[in-house]
XYZ file of C-alpha atoms in Angstrom:
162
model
C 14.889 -23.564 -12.712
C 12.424 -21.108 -10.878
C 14.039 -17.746 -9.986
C 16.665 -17.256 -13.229
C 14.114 -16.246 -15.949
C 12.582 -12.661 -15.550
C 11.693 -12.213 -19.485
C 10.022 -13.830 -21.923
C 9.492 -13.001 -26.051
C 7.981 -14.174 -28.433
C 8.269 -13.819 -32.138
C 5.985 -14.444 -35.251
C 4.651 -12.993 -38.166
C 0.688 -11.822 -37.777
C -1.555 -13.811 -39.783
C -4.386 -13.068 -42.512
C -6.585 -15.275 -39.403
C -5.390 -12.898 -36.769
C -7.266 -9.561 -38.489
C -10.624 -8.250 -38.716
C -12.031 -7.059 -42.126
C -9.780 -3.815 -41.993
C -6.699 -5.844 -42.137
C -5.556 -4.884 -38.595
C -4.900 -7.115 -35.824
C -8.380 -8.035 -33.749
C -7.084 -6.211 -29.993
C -8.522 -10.006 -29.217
C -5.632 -11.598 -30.400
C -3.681 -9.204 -29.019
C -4.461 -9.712 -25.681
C -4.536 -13.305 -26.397
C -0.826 -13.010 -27.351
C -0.017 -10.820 -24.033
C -1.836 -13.246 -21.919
C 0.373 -16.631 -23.352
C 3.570 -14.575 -23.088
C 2.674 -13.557 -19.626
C 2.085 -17.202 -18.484
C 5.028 -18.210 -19.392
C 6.974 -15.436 -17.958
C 5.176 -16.365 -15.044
C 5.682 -20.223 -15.027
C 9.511 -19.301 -15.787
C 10.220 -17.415 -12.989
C 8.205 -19.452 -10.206
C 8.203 -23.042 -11.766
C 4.741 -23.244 -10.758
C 1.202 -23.545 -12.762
C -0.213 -20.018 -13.020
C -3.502 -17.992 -13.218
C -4.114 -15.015 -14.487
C -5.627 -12.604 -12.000
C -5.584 -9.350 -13.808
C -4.720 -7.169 -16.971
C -4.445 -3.536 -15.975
C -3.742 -0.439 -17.599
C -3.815 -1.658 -21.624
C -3.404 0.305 -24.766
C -3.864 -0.132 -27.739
C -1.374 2.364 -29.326
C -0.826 1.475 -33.221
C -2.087 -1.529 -35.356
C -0.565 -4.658 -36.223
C -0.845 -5.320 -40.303
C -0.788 -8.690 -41.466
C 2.874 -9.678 -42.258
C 4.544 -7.222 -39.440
C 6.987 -9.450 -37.118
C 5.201 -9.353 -33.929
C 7.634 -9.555 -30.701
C 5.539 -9.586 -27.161
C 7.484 -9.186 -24.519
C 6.604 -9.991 -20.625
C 9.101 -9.036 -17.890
C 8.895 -8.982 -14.319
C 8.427 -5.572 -12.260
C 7.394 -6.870 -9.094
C 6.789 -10.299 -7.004
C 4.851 -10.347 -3.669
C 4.415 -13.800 -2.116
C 2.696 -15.764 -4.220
C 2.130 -13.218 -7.199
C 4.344 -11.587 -10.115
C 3.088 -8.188 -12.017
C 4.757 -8.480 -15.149
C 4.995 -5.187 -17.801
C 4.023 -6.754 -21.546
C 4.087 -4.808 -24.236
C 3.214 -5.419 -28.217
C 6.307 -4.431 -31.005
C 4.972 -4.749 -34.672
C 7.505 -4.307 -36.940
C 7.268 -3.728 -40.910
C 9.223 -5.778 -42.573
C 9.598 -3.838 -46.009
C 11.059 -0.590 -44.042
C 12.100 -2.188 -40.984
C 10.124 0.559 -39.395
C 8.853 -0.767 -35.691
C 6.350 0.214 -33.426
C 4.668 -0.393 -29.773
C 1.350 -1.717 -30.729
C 0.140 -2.547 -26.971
C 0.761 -2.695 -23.443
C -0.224 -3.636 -20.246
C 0.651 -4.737 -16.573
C -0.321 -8.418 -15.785
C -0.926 -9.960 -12.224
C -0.267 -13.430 -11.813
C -0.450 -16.197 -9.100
C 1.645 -19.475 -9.399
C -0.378 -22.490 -7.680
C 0.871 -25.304 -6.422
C -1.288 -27.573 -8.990
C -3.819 -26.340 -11.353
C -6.886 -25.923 -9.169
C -4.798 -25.594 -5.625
C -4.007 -23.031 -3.476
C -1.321 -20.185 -3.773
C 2.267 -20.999 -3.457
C 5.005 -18.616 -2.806
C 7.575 -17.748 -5.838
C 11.112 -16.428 -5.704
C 11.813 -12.961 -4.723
C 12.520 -10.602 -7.451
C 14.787 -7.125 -7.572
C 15.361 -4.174 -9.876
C 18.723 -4.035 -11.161
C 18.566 -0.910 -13.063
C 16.414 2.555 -12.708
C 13.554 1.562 -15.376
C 12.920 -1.250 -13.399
C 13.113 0.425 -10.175
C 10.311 2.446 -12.064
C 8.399 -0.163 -13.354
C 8.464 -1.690 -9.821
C 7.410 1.484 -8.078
C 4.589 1.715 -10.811
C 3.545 -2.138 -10.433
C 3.070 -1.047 -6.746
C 1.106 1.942 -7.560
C -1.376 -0.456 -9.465
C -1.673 -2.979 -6.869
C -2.981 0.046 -3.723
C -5.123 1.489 -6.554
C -6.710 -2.299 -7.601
C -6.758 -3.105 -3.676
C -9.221 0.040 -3.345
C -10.765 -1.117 -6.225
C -11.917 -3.778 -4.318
C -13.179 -2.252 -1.570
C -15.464 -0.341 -4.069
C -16.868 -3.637 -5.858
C -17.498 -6.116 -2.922
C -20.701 -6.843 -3.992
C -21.666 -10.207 -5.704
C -22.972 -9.894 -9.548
C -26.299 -11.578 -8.762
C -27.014 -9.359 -5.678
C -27.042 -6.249 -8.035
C -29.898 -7.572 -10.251
């Protein structure tokens, strides 16, 4: 039921497949992980199909070691009428010392449509209920001015720069 779900996490154990040579986590899969747990924080809270539209802000604070328990979690800091920025962050936790970590983070901006390669469709309004996500919100909002000037800087087409 759209509107009831503001949080999403997943949980797994990283993979020998999911590291690079030095035995820590590709940032790849990473953001691979923070995109699927964003889409379906996204699809939860608006019921709708959902693209991603932008990944803002990430870090890549400490590694993820094969075995750790991985938990990515995406929340929801702000909704505007068709879109949701969502905070998602990375937790890697060892499993010999218990010992856990923030591995990544990010903000996410995404846009429920109302079929896969339709138009925008408005999703339920979302509020803070505490001070860190009054925060968060406030910061989401920060992000979305700075990426609308953004914009203004980059209106040229790829192939016109050539």
């Amino acid at each position: 039921m759209p509107g009831k779900q503001h949080e999403v996490k997943f949980r797994f154990l990283a993979q020998p497949t999911d590291v690079n040579f030095g035995g820590k986590v590709h940032g790849g899969m990473a953001m691979k992980w923070i995109d699927q747990a964003g889409y379906a924080c996204a699809v939860c809270w608006s019921g709708a199909y959902c693209v991603t539209v932008s990944v803002s802000g990430i870090q890549f604070v400490a590694p993820i070691l094969i075995g750790d328990l991985v938990t990515v979690r995406a929340r929801l800091i702000h909704t505007g009428t068709s879109s949701m920025h969502l905070a998602v962050d990375v937790l890697a936790r060892d499993m010999r010392s218990g010992e856990q970590r923030l591995a990544t983070s990010c903000v996410m901006v995404f846009v429920a449509l109302d079929s896969p390669d339709g138009k925008p469709t408005p999703v339920p309004h979302w509020e803070p209920r505490d001070e860190s996500e009054r925060q968060l919100q406030a910061q989401a909002k920060r992000l979305l001015e700075l990426s609308r000037g953004m914009e203004q800087l980059v209106d040229v087409p790829f192939s016109q720069k050539d």
